[in-house]
Amino acid sequence: MKTFYSLTLFYLLVSFICKSQGQCGGQCGGQCGGQWFGSRCQYLCHCEGPCDATGDCVGDSICAKGWFGPKCQYKDLTNVPDASVVVDPAQHSNWLNDGDDFSCSTNPHFHSVHVSWKDSYPYTWMRIVTFDSSILLTMKVSFKTSPSSSFPELECVNQHVIVTNQYSIDVYCEMNVTVQEVILKGVKSMCSLYISGGRNTALKQRAIQSSNYTEDPFEFNQASNAVDGDTRAMYLNRSCTHTALGDLAPTWTLTLDVPIVAKLFVLYNRYEFNATVHNRLQNFVLEAYDKNNRTIFIYQDPSSVGQLVYRVPNVDSRSSTYTVKIKATSAKEGLYLTLCEVEIYAECPAGTWGLDCNKSCPDSCGLCRVEDGSCTTMCAGKSDPPFCSIECPTKRWGVNCLSNCSLHCIDQMCYPLSGECMKGCFGFQNPPFCTTNCAPGYWGDNCTQFCSSHYDQTACNGQTRECFKGCQAGFMLPDCILECKRGFYGKNCSHRCSANCLGGHCNPTTGVCLTCVSGFQGQFCDQECTPGFWGSNCSQSCSNHCDQVKCNGQTSECLQGCLEGFQLPNCTI
């Protein structure tokens, strides 16, 4: 027993030294001392260097890697250990998540980013830092629930974009599933990307437990140990809770200052060398309640053995959590509840902002910037800033629906966010982008129709099928489908048939008359009848009773009169 207490005193001394030094190494100032700030010293400093009493980074210091946003309180999922960041075309991507908003892509061909994780995460919003806010016109956000190529991409649901300055774009999506990949396409210029994992709202909140372990003479097992910011897993570090022997329903309860939208619960279990105390948390139950004490979320651990760290995502983006309860259910190692830390990564409810989520967004907008409550001036794919609730009208897309859908789209219909063609291409062949002309000889919807076989030398217009170089002889513009109208022939039907063609009819290709009017003969009816003949094509002979057998080629009237015994005009009587 004496040895046990000696070891305990040793661990207490080490723990005290560690806690007093804190993560800032004694550099963080303010009334809270150490690494804390806030009205109740409830926020941890996440600066690379020291923080001042308000939580701002001192001097030129910026947020430590993995943190961003107001007072560096938001966890950046692009920097968690299992994150993979890939840009296209392939290049190093350090500039994208190094926390330096002035280190940017220098590749002029840069166009997409893929961020993936081994674990699944709830998605709420991301921040894009760019010096070219026009990427809003081309940017497309999508997600995958698995990085496998066989899983389809999911579109951003109810996308809401907050643009309050020329550098920063916040993109919100209401995804009702956890995701393993975030995909950004059409982003030709970027400097930084932060994907919000929320901020830890559990720190220093009001914690109670159903009982306290009394067999420990030092009694450093109070409920508040689970929200002290110390994730170390050994009980002797004075950073874990512990309920009493005989407590048949061990429960730990946390009540928040204000309701929040909880997105991820992280539980740090107790761990001891050569011990199995971590199994006590196996099959725990986690429940979340709103301010009216209505249950809004329930989770029970399904694992067969206790885990060192539990991650419990919540994809509900509308319900606000006020109270959280964690209950032990396994009696494998005795019915105890021991928690070394509980983190609740959350966002402010819609319509509120600030670290304490106690400030209201302006009445003119339902969602505002987390730093200052400012509203957006731009809507992506919506027409009514700052609410961004009304879809673009037909044939319009983009920021505030100011852009017209491309004439390359069938019926000029396009997606309101990306401008990509919704129903396919009209006169172009690469839907949904519709930027590549039809191959020679094709036109129409997605270039599936043939140009006329009567075009001359080259292809036709992909949208109008008008033949670029005109038509072969016998067919008329614009599309070389119809033969020449009566009275015309030749290339583009640009020549008139001979006036001596009967009825104006001639071959549309050659101009050869089908039949000549009376008094003319030849292919083009340009020759008068030879003496002794008359009529159409000069196919009839003059009367033998005409003097010298000569007659008018059109009327058959004898030109020199009749022989004796016959009378004019044609000497047949």
PDB file of C-alpha atoms in Angstrom, residues 36-131:
ATOM      1  CA  TRP A  36      -6.838  29.242 -21.767  1.00  0.00           C
ATOM      2  CA  PHE A  37      -8.917  32.316 -22.529  1.00  0.00           C
ATOM      3  CA  GLY A  38     -12.555  33.373 -22.481  1.00  0.00           C
ATOM      4  CA  SER A  39     -14.990  34.766 -19.924  1.00  0.00           C
ATOM      5  CA  ARG A  40     -14.851  31.466 -18.023  1.00  0.00           C
ATOM      6  CA  CYS A  41     -11.452  30.372 -19.338  1.00  0.00           C
ATOM      7  CA  GLN A  42     -13.331  27.879 -21.492  1.00  0.00           C
ATOM      8  CA  TYR A  43     -11.332  28.150 -24.734  1.00  0.00           C
ATOM      9  CA  LEU A  44      -7.963  26.612 -25.537  1.00  0.00           C
ATOM     10  CA  CYS A  45      -5.335  28.578 -27.438  1.00  0.00           C
ATOM     11  CA  HIS A  46      -4.575  27.061 -30.849  1.00  0.00           C
ATOM     12  CA  CYS A  47      -2.043  29.588 -32.135  1.00  0.00           C
ATOM     13  CA  GLU A  48       1.413  28.644 -33.370  1.00  0.00           C
ATOM     14  CA  GLY A  49       2.767  31.092 -30.825  1.00  0.00           C
ATOM     15  CA  PRO A  50       1.198  32.706 -27.764  1.00  0.00           C
ATOM     16  CA  CYS A  51      -2.361  34.039 -27.504  1.00  0.00           C
ATOM     17  CA  ASP A  52      -3.413  37.260 -25.853  1.00  0.00           C
ATOM     18  CA  ALA A  53      -6.160  37.467 -23.225  1.00  0.00           C
ATOM     19  CA  THR A  54      -8.849  37.524 -25.944  1.00  0.00           C
ATOM     20  CA  GLY A  55      -7.513  34.477 -27.795  1.00  0.00           C
ATOM     21  CA  ASP A  56      -5.980  36.369 -30.717  1.00  0.00           C
ATOM     22  CA  CYS A  57      -2.586  35.183 -31.910  1.00  0.00           C
ATOM     23  CA  VAL A  58       0.163  37.531 -30.788  1.00  0.00           C
ATOM     24  CA  GLY A  59       2.344  39.335 -33.329  1.00  0.00           C
ATOM     25  CA  ASP A  60       2.847  37.532 -36.624  1.00  0.00           C
ATOM     26  CA  SER A  61       1.694  34.225 -35.188  1.00  0.00           C
ATOM     27  CA  ILE A  62      -1.029  32.345 -37.078  1.00  0.00           C
ATOM     28  CA  CYS A  63      -3.282  29.432 -36.206  1.00  0.00           C
ATOM     29  CA  ALA A  64      -1.469  26.206 -35.431  1.00  0.00           C
ATOM     30  CA  LYS A  65      -1.656  23.583 -38.156  1.00  0.00           C
ATOM     31  CA  GLY A  66      -5.034  21.885 -38.029  1.00  0.00           C
ATOM     32  CA  TRP A  67      -6.984  24.920 -36.758  1.00  0.00           C
ATOM     33  CA  PHE A  68      -8.583  27.950 -38.412  1.00  0.00           C
ATOM     34  CA  GLY A  69     -11.385  30.471 -38.130  1.00  0.00           C
ATOM     35  CA  PRO A  70     -12.227  32.911 -35.316  1.00  0.00           C
ATOM     36  CA  LYS A  71      -9.656  32.646 -32.506  1.00  0.00           C
ATOM     37  CA  CYS A  72      -8.341  29.495 -34.270  1.00  0.00           C
ATOM     38  CA  GLN A  73     -11.147  27.462 -32.694  1.00  0.00           C
ATOM     39  CA  TYR A  74     -12.331  25.476 -35.733  1.00  0.00           C
ATOM     40  CA  LYS A  75     -10.746  22.116 -36.462  1.00  0.00           C
ATOM     41  CA  ASP A  76      -9.444  21.828 -40.018  1.00  0.00           C
ATOM     42  CA  LEU A  77     -10.197  18.406 -41.494  1.00  0.00           C
ATOM     43  CA  THR A  78      -7.625  18.845 -44.272  1.00  0.00           C
ATOM     44  CA  ASN A  79      -4.979  18.464 -41.574  1.00  0.00           C
ATOM     45  CA  VAL A  80      -6.248  15.555 -39.485  1.00  0.00           C
ATOM     46  CA  PRO A  81      -3.835  12.572 -39.465  1.00  0.00           C
ATOM     47  CA  ASP A  82      -5.833  10.422 -41.901  1.00  0.00           C
ATOM     48  CA  ALA A  83      -6.427  13.197 -44.459  1.00  0.00           C
ATOM     49  CA  SER A  84      -5.136  12.951 -48.021  1.00  0.00           C
ATOM     50  CA  VAL A  85      -5.061  16.069 -50.202  1.00  0.00           C
ATOM     51  CA  VAL A  86      -4.601  15.594 -53.957  1.00  0.00           C
ATOM     52  CA  VAL A  87      -4.678  18.355 -56.565  1.00  0.00           C
ATOM     53  CA  ASP A  88      -5.078  18.005 -60.323  1.00  0.00           C
ATOM     54  CA  PRO A  89      -2.922  18.214 -62.328  1.00  0.00           C
ATOM     55  CA  ALA A  90      -0.547  16.399 -59.968  1.00  0.00           C
ATOM     56  CA  GLN A  91       1.702  18.696 -57.944  1.00  0.00           C
ATOM     57  CA  HIS A  92       2.636  19.093 -54.318  1.00  0.00           C
ATOM     58  CA  SER A  93      -0.277  20.458 -52.286  1.00  0.00           C
ATOM     59  CA  ASN A  94       1.490  21.889 -49.233  1.00  0.00           C
ATOM     60  CA  TRP A  95       0.445  25.390 -50.198  1.00  0.00           C
ATOM     61  CA  LEU A  96      -3.217  24.404 -49.905  1.00  0.00           C
ATOM     62  CA  ASN A  97      -3.319  23.537 -46.188  1.00  0.00           C
ATOM     63  CA  ASP A  98      -0.210  25.142 -44.722  1.00  0.00           C
ATOM     64  CA  GLY A  99      -2.241  27.868 -42.986  1.00  0.00           C
ATOM     65  CA  ASP A 100      -0.565  30.559 -45.104  1.00  0.00           C
ATOM     66  CA  ASP A 101      -3.295  32.302 -47.091  1.00  0.00           C
ATOM     67  CA  PHE A 102      -0.710  34.002 -49.295  1.00  0.00           C
ATOM     68  CA  SER A 103       0.904  30.827 -50.644  1.00  0.00           C
ATOM     69  CA  CYS A 104      -1.122  29.933 -53.724  1.00  0.00           C
ATOM     70  CA  SER A 105      -1.173  27.586 -56.687  1.00  0.00           C
ATOM     71  CA  THR A 106       1.210  28.649 -59.446  1.00  0.00           C
ATOM     72  CA  ASN A 107       0.140  26.019 -61.972  1.00  0.00           C
ATOM     73  CA  PRO A 108      -1.994  27.700 -64.669  1.00  0.00           C
ATOM     74  CA  HIS A 109      -3.649  24.341 -65.410  1.00  0.00           C
ATOM     75  CA  PHE A 110      -4.774  23.700 -61.818  1.00  0.00           C
ATOM     76  CA  HIS A 111      -8.493  22.850 -61.780  1.00  0.00           C
ATOM     77  CA  SER A 112      -9.511  20.411 -59.017  1.00  0.00           C
ATOM     78  CA  VAL A 113      -8.901  19.240 -55.437  1.00  0.00           C
ATOM     79  CA  HIS A 114      -9.723  15.899 -53.780  1.00  0.00           C
ATOM     80  CA  VAL A 115      -9.629  15.621 -49.978  1.00  0.00           C
ATOM     81  CA  SER A 116     -10.244  12.129 -48.599  1.00  0.00           C
ATOM     82  CA  TRP A 117     -10.069  10.356 -45.232  1.00  0.00           C
ATOM     83  CA  LYS A 118      -9.926   6.797 -43.938  1.00  0.00           C
ATOM     84  CA  ASP A 119     -12.671   7.673 -41.451  1.00  0.00           C
ATOM     85  CA  SER A 120     -16.029   9.237 -42.312  1.00  0.00           C
ATOM     86  CA  TYR A 121     -16.855  12.789 -41.249  1.00  0.00           C
ATOM     87  CA  PRO A 122     -19.983  14.933 -41.181  1.00  0.00           C
ATOM     88  CA  TYR A 123     -19.694  17.893 -43.554  1.00  0.00           C
ATOM     89  CA  THR A 124     -20.982  21.351 -42.718  1.00  0.00           C
ATOM     90  CA  TRP A 125     -18.879  23.990 -44.452  1.00  0.00           C
ATOM     91  CA  MET A 126     -15.486  24.790 -45.909  1.00  0.00           C
ATOM     92  CA  ARG A 127     -13.510  27.977 -46.450  1.00  0.00           C
ATOM     93  CA  ILE A 128     -11.745  28.686 -49.729  1.00  0.00           C
ATOM     94  CA  VAL A 129      -9.191  31.481 -49.830  1.00  0.00           C
ATOM     95  CA  THR A 130      -8.564  32.803 -53.324  1.00  0.00           C
ATOM     96  CA  PHE A 131      -7.583  36.023 -55.035  1.00  0.00           C
TER      97      PHE A 131
END
